[in-house]
Short mmCIF file of C-alpha atoms and ligand atoms in Angstrom, two decimals:
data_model
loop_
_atom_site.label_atom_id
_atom_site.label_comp_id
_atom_site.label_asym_id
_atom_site.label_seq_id
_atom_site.Cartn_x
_atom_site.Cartn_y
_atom_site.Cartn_z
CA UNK V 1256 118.49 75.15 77.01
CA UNK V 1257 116.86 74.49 80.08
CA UNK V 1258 117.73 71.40 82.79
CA UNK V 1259 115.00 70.09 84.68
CA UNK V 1260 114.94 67.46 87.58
CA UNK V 1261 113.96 64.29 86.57
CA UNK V 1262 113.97 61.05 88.51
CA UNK V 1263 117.00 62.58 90.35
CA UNK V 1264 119.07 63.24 87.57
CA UNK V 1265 119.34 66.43 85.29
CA UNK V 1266 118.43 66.25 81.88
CA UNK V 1267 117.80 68.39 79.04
CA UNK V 1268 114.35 70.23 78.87
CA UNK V 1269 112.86 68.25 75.69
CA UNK V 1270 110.24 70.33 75.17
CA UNK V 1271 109.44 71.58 72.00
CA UNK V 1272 111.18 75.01 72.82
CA UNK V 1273 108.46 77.23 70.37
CA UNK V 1274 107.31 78.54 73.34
CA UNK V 1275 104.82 79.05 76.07
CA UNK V 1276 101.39 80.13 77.31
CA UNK V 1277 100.17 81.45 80.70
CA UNK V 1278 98.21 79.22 82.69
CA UNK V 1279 94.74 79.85 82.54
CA UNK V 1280 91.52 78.10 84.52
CA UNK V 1281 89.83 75.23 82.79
CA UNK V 1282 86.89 76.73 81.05
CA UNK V 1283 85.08 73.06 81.61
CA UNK V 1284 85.62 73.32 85.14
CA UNK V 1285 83.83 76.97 85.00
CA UNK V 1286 81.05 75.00 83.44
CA UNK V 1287 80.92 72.24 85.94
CA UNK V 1288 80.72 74.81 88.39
CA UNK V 1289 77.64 76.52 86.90
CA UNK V 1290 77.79 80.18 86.08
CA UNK V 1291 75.63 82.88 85.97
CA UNK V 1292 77.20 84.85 83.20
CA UNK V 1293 80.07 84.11 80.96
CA UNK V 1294 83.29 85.64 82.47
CA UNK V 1295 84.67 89.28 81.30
CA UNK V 1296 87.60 87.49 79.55
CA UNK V 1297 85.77 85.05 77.25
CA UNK V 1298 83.47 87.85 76.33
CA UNK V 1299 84.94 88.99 72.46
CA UNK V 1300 84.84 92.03 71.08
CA UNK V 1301 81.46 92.63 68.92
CA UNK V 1302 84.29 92.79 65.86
CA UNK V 1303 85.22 89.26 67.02
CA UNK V 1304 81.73 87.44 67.75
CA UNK V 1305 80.43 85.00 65.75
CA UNK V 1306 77.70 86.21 63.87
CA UNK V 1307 74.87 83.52 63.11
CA UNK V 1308 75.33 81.75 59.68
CA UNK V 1309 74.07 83.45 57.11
CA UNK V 1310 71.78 81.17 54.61
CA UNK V 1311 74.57 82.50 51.97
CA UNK V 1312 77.46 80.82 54.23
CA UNK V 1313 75.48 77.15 54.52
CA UNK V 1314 74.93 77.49 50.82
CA UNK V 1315 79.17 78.04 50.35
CA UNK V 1316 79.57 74.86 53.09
CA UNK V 1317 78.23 73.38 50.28
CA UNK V 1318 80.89 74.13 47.87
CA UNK V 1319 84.17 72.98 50.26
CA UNK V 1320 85.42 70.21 48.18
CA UNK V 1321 85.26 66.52 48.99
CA UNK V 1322 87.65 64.39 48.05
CA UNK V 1323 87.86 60.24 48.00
CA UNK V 1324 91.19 59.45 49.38
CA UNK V 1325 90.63 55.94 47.85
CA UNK V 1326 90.87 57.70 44.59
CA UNK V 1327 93.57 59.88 44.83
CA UNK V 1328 95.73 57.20 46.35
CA UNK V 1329 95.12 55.30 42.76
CA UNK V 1330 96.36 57.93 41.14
CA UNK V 1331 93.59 59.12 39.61
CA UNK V 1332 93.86 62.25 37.52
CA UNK V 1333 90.09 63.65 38.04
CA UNK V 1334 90.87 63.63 41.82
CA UNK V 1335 94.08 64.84 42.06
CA UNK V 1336 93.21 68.02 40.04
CA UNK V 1337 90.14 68.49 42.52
CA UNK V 1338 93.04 68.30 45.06
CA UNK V 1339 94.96 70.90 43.35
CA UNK V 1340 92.24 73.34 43.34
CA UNK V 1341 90.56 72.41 46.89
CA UNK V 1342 94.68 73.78 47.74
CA UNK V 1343 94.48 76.60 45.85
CA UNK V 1344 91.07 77.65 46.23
CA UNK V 1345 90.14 76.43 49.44
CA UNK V 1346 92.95 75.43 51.83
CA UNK V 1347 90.43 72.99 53.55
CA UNK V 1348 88.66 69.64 52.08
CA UNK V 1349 87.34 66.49 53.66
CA UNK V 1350 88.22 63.55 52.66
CA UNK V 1351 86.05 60.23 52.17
CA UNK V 1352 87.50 56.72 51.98
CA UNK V 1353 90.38 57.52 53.75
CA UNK V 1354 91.17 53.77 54.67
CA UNK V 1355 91.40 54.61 59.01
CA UNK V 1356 88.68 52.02 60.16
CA UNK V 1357 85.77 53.49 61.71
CA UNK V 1358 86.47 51.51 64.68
CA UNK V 1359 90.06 53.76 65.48
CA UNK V 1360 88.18 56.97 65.14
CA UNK V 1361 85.35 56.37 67.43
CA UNK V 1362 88.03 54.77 69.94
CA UNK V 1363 90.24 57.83 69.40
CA UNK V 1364 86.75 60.08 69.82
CA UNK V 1365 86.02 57.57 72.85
CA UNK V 1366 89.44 57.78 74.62
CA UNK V 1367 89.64 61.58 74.29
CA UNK V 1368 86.16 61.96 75.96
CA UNK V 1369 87.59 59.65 78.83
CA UNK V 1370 89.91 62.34 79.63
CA UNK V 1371 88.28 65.04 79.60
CA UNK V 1372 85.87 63.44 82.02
CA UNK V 1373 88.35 62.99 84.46
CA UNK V 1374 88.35 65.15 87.69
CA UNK V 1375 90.73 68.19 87.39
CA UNK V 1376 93.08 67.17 89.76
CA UNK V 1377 93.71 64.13 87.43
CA UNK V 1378 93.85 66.01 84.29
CA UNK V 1379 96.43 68.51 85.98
CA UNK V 1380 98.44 66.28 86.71
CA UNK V 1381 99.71 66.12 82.76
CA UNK V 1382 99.53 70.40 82.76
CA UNK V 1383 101.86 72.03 80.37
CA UNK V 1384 104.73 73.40 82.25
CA UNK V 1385 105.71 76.81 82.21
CA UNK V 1386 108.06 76.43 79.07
CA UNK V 1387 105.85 74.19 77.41
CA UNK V 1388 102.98 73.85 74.92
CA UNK V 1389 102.73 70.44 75.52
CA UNK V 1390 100.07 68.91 78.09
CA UNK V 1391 96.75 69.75 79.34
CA UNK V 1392 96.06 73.15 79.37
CA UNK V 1393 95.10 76.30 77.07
CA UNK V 1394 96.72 77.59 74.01
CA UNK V 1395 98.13 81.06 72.66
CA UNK V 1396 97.69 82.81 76.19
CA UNK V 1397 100.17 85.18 75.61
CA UNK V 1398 98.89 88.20 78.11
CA UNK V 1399 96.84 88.83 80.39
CA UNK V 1400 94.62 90.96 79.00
CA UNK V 1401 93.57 88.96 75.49
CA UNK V 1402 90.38 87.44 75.52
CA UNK V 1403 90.17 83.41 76.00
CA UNK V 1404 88.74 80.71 73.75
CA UNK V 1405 86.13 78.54 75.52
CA UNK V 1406 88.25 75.50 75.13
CA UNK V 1407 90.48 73.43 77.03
CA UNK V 1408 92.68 71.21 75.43
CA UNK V 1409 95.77 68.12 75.40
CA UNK V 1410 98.19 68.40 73.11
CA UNK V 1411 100.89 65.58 72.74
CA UNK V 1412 103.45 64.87 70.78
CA UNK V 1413 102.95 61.74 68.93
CA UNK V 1414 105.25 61.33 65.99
CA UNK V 1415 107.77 59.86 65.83
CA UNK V 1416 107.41 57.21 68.38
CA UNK V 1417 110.41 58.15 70.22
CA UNK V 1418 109.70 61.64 71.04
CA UNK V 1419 106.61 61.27 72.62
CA UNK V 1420 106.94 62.61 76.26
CA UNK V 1421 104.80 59.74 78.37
CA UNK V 1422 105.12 61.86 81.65
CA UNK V 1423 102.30 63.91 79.50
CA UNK V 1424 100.28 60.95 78.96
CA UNK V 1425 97.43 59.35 80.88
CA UNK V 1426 98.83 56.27 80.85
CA UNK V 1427 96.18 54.58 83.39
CA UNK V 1428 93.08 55.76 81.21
CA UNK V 1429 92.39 52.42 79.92
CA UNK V 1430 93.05 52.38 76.15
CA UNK V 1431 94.05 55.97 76.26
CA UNK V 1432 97.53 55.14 75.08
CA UNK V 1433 96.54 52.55 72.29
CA UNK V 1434 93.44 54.39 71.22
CA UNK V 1435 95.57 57.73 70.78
CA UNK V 1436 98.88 55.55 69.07
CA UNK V 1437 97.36 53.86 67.04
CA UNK V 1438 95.01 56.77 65.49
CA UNK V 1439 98.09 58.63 65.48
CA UNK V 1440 99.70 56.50 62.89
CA UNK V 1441 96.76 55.74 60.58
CA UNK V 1442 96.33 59.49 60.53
CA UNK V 1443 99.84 59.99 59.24
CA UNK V 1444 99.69 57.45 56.39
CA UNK V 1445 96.84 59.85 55.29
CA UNK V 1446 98.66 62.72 55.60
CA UNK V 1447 101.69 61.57 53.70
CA UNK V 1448 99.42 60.47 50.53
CA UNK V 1449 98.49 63.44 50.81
CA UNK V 1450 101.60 64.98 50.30
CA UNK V 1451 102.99 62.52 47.47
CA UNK V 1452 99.77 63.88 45.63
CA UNK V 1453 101.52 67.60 46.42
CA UNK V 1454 104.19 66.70 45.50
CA UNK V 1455 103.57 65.87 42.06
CA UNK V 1456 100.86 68.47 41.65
CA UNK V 1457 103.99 70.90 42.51
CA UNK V 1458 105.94 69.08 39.57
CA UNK V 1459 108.25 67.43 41.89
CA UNK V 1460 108.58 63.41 41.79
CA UNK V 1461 106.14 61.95 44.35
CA UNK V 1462 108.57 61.92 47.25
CA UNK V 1463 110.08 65.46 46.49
CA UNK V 1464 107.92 67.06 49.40
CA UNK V 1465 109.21 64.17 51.68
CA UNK V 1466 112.80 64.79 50.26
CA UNK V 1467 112.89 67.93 51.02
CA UNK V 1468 111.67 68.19 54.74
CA UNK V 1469 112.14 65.00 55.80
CA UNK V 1470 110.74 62.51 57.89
CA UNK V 1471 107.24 64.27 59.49
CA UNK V 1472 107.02 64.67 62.84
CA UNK V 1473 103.13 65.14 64.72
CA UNK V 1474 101.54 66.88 67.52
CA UNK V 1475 98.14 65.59 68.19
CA UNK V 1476 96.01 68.51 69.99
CA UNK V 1477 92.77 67.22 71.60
CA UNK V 1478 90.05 70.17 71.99
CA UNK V 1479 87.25 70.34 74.39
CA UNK V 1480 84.75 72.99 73.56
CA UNK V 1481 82.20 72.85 76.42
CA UNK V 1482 78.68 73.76 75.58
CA UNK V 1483 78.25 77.83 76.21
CA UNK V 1484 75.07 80.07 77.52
CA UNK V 1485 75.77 82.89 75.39
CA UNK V 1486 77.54 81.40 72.49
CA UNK V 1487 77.44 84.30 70.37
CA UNK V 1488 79.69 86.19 73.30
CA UNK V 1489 82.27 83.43 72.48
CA UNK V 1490 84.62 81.79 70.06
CA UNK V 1491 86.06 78.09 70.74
CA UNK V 1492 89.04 78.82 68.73
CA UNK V 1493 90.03 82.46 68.26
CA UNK V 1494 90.97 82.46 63.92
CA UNK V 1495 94.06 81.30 63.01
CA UNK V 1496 96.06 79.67 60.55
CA UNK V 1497 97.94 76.06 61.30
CA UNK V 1498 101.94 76.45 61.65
CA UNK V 1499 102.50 72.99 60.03
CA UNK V 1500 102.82 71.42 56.53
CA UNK V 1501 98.76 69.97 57.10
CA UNK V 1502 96.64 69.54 59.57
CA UNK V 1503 94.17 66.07 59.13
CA UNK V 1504 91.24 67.23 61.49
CA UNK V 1505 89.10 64.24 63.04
CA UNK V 1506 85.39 65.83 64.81
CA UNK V 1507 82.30 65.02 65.81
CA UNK V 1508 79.41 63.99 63.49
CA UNK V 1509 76.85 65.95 64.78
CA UNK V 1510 78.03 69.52 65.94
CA UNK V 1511 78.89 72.18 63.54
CA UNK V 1512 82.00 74.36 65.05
CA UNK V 1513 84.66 74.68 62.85
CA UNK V 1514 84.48 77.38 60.32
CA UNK V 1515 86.92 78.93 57.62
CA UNK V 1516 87.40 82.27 55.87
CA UNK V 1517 86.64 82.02 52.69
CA UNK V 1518 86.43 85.23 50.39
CA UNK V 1519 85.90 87.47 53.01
CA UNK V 1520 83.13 85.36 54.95
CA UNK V 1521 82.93 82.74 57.60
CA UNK V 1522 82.04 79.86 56.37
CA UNK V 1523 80.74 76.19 58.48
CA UNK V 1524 82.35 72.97 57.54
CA UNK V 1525 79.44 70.35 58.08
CA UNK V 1526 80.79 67.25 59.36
CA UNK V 1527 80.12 64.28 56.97
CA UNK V 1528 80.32 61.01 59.02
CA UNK V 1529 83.33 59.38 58.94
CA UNK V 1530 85.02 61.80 56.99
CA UNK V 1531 88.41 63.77 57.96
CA UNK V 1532 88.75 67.30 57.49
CA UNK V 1533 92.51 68.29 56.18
CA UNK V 1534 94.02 71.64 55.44
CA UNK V 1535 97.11 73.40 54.08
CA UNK V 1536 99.58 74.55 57.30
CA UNK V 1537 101.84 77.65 56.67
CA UNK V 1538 104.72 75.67 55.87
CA UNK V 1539 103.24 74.05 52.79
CA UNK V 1540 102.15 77.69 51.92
CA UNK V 1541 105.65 79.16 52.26
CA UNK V 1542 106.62 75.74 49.85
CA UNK V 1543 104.70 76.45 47.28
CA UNK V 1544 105.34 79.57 47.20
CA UNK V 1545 102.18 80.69 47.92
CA UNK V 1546 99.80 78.77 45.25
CA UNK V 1547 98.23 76.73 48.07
CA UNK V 1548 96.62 78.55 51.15
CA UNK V 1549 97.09 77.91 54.92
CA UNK V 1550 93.54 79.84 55.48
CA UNK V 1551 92.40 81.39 59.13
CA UNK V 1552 89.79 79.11 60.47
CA UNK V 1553 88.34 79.10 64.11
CA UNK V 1554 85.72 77.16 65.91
CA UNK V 1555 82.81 78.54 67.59
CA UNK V 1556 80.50 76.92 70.37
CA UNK V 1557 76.99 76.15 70.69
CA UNK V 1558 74.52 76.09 73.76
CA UNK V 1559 73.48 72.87 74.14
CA UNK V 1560 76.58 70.30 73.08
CA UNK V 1561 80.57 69.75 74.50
CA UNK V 1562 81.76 69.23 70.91
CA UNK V 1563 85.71 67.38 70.97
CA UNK V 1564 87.93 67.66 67.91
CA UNK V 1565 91.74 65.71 67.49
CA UNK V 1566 93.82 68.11 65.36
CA UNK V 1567 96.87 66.28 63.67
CA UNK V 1568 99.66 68.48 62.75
CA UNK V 1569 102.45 67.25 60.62
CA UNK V 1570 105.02 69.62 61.12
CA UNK V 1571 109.08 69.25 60.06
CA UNK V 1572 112.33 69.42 61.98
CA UNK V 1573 112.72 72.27 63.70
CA UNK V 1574 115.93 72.95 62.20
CA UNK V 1575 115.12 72.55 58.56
CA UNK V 1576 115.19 75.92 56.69
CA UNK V 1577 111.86 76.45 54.65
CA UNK V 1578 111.17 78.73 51.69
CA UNK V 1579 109.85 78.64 48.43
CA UNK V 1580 110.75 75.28 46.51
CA UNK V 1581 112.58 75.39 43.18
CA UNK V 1582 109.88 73.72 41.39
CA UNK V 1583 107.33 76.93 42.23
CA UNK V 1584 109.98 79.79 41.46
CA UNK V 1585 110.06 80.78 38.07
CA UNK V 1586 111.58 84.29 37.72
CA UNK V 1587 110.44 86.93 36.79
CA UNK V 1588 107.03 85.18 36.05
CA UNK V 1589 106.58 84.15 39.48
CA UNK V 1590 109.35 85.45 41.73
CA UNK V 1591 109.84 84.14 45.47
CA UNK V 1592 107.10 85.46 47.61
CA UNK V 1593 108.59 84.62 51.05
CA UNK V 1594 111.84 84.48 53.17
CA UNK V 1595 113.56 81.39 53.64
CA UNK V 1596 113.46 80.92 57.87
CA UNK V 1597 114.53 77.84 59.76
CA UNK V 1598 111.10 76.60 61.07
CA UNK V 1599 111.35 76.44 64.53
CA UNK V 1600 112.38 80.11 64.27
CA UNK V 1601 108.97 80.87 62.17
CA UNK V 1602 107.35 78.80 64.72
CA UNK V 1603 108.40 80.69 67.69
CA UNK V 1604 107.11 84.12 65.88
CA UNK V 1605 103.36 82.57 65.35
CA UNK V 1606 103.30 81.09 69.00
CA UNK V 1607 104.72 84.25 70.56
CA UNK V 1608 102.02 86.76 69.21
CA UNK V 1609 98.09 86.31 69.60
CA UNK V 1610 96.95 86.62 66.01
CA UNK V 1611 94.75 89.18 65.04
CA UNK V 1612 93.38 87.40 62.38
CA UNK V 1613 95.87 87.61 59.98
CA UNK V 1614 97.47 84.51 58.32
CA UNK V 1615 100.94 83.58 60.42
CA UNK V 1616 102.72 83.34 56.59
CA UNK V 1617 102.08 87.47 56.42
CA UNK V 1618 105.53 87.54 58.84
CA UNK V 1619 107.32 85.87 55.94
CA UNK V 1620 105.57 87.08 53.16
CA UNK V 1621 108.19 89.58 50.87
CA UNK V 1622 106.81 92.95 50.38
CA UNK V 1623 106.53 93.60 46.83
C1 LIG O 937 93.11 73.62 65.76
C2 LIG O 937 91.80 73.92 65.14
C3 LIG O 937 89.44 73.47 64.94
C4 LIG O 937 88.38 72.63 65.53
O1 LIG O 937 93.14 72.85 66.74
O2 LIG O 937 94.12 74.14 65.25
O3 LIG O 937 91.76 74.73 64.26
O4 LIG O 937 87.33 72.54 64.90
N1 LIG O 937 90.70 73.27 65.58
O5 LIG O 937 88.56 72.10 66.62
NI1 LIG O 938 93.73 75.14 63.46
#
């Protein structure tokens, strides 16, 4: 465990001990700076660039389910069977009348453009630390030779209250705080409905999922893709799948970026106003024993547009064990697919690797 210096007294290093990533420069801060050509390291591999969307791709956007929240939360049957599938088939759906006011996401939209507006010498004053993956900084830099994603980001721990590290906070961005708190809240209620719905879906009573791993915790990370000259050369968000139990995804109306694999292909999820985007994180994949899909996703840039996204995690304790529930074994039929592993030992695998575009669950996954 490591001691750090704090106010003059030692005390334990809080941080959430998954793991690190090398300090990078602040690819808005390249941009602000005007360059000529995008730097050597942001430049992918032609394997890796994003190749334009295909009219076969936007036709497949189409298809990614939509769900009303409103519904589901009644119970109703039609709806929570879309759910089911959207999980099985899909691993991503928005969601509609999801009860957060418009007015807390466009402050939450509001307050995270506020700080990324801020001069650099303000934003680093909330880096990550060297042992940390919390703060302003980048993610998954693990060497120095991997290529970067044309992002900057914040990522803070925001649920429960009390673990919330304010020293990471910009605490004199007006409405920074409240905007972020209270967003951060709403965006949990969802996410729990979300897994009551799971949890009967996985024949479990509807508080079987929260039973079993416990009170949810949340990290809130705050992307910044800035607008690119050769966004082809570049991906926002290299792919990846999300080490939680779901992700709720709040972005902007007008700028298509995120995209998932679907089947083999890359496909865009158009933003619908309003509307959340939510997907299935490894640990709900190792749950179910594989029946619902934490799928790779990544976000790519565009040439004219900054585009900001707030990615919820709900994650568990990091010392809860996690492996197939009993409710989704049934041998011989359907034998356990994946190793039980305390989480925050999973999560320290996934953060201590760059992915090369397999899902993180493969490192679990039992070789039959
Ligand atoms: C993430 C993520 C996608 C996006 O933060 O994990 O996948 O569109 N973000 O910003
Ligand atoms: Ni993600």
């Amino acid at each position: 465990m490591d001691l750090k210096v704090e106010n003059g007294c030692i005390k334990e290093d809080k941080g959430l001990g998954w793991g690190k990533s090398l300090p990078v420069q602040s690819v808005q801060e390249i941009v602000r700076n005007g360059y000529l050509s995008v730097p050597e390291r942001y430049i992918q591999e032609i394997k890796d660039r994003p190749s334009s969307i295909s009219s076969e791709s936007l036709q497949a956007s189409l298809q990614i389910p939509i769900i009303d929240f409103s519904l589901l939360a009644k119970g109703d049957e039609h709806e929570t069977r879309k759910l089911d599938l959207a999980c099985k088939e899909w691993g991503f759906f928005q969601i509609r009348n999801h009860g957060v006011q418009v007015k807390i996401l466009q402050k939450m939209k509001a307050a995270m453009a506020a700080f990324f507006e801020l001069p650099l010498m303000e934003k680093k004053k909330f880096a990550m630390g060297a042992n940390d993956l919390e703060g302003y900084g980048q993610a998954y830099v693990v060497s120095e030779e991997q290529k970067l994603d044309w992002c900057d980001l914040v990522a803070l721990k925001t649920l429960p209250l009390e673990q919330r590290n304010l020293n990471f906070w910009p605490l004199n961005l007006p409405g920074f705080k409240e905007a972020v708190e209270e967003y951060s809240i709403e965006v949990q209620k969802v996410a729990e409905e979300i897994n009551a719905n799971l949890s009967i879906l996985m024949g479990m009573e509807r508080d079987g999922l929260k039973r079993y791993q416990g009170e949810l915790k949340q990290l809130m990370r705050m992307n910044y893709y800035p607008p690119c000259s050769s966004p082809e050369l570049v991906v926002g968000v290299s792919p990846h799948s999300d080490g939680g139990s779901l992700t709720v995804l709040l972005q902007d109306d007008d700028i298509i970026g995120l995209q998932i694999k679907h089947k083999g292909e890359w496909i865009p999820v158009k933003p619908i106003p309003n509307a959340l985007v939510v997907n299935i994180g490894d640990a709900i994949e190792i749950m179910s024993n594989g029946v619902y899909k934490s799928i790779e996703h990544r976000a790519i840039t565009n040439e004219k547009k900054a585009r900001i996204s707030a990615a919820a995690f709900a994650y568990v304790d990091d010392e809860l064990e996690i492996g197939p529930l009993d409710s989704m074994v049934d041998d011989p039929h359907r034998p356990p697919m994946y190793k039980k592993i305390k989480y925050i030992d999973y999560i320290r695998q996934v953060l201590a690797r760059k992915m090369d575009g397999k899902a993180h669950t493969d490192l679990v996954k039992i070789q039959t």
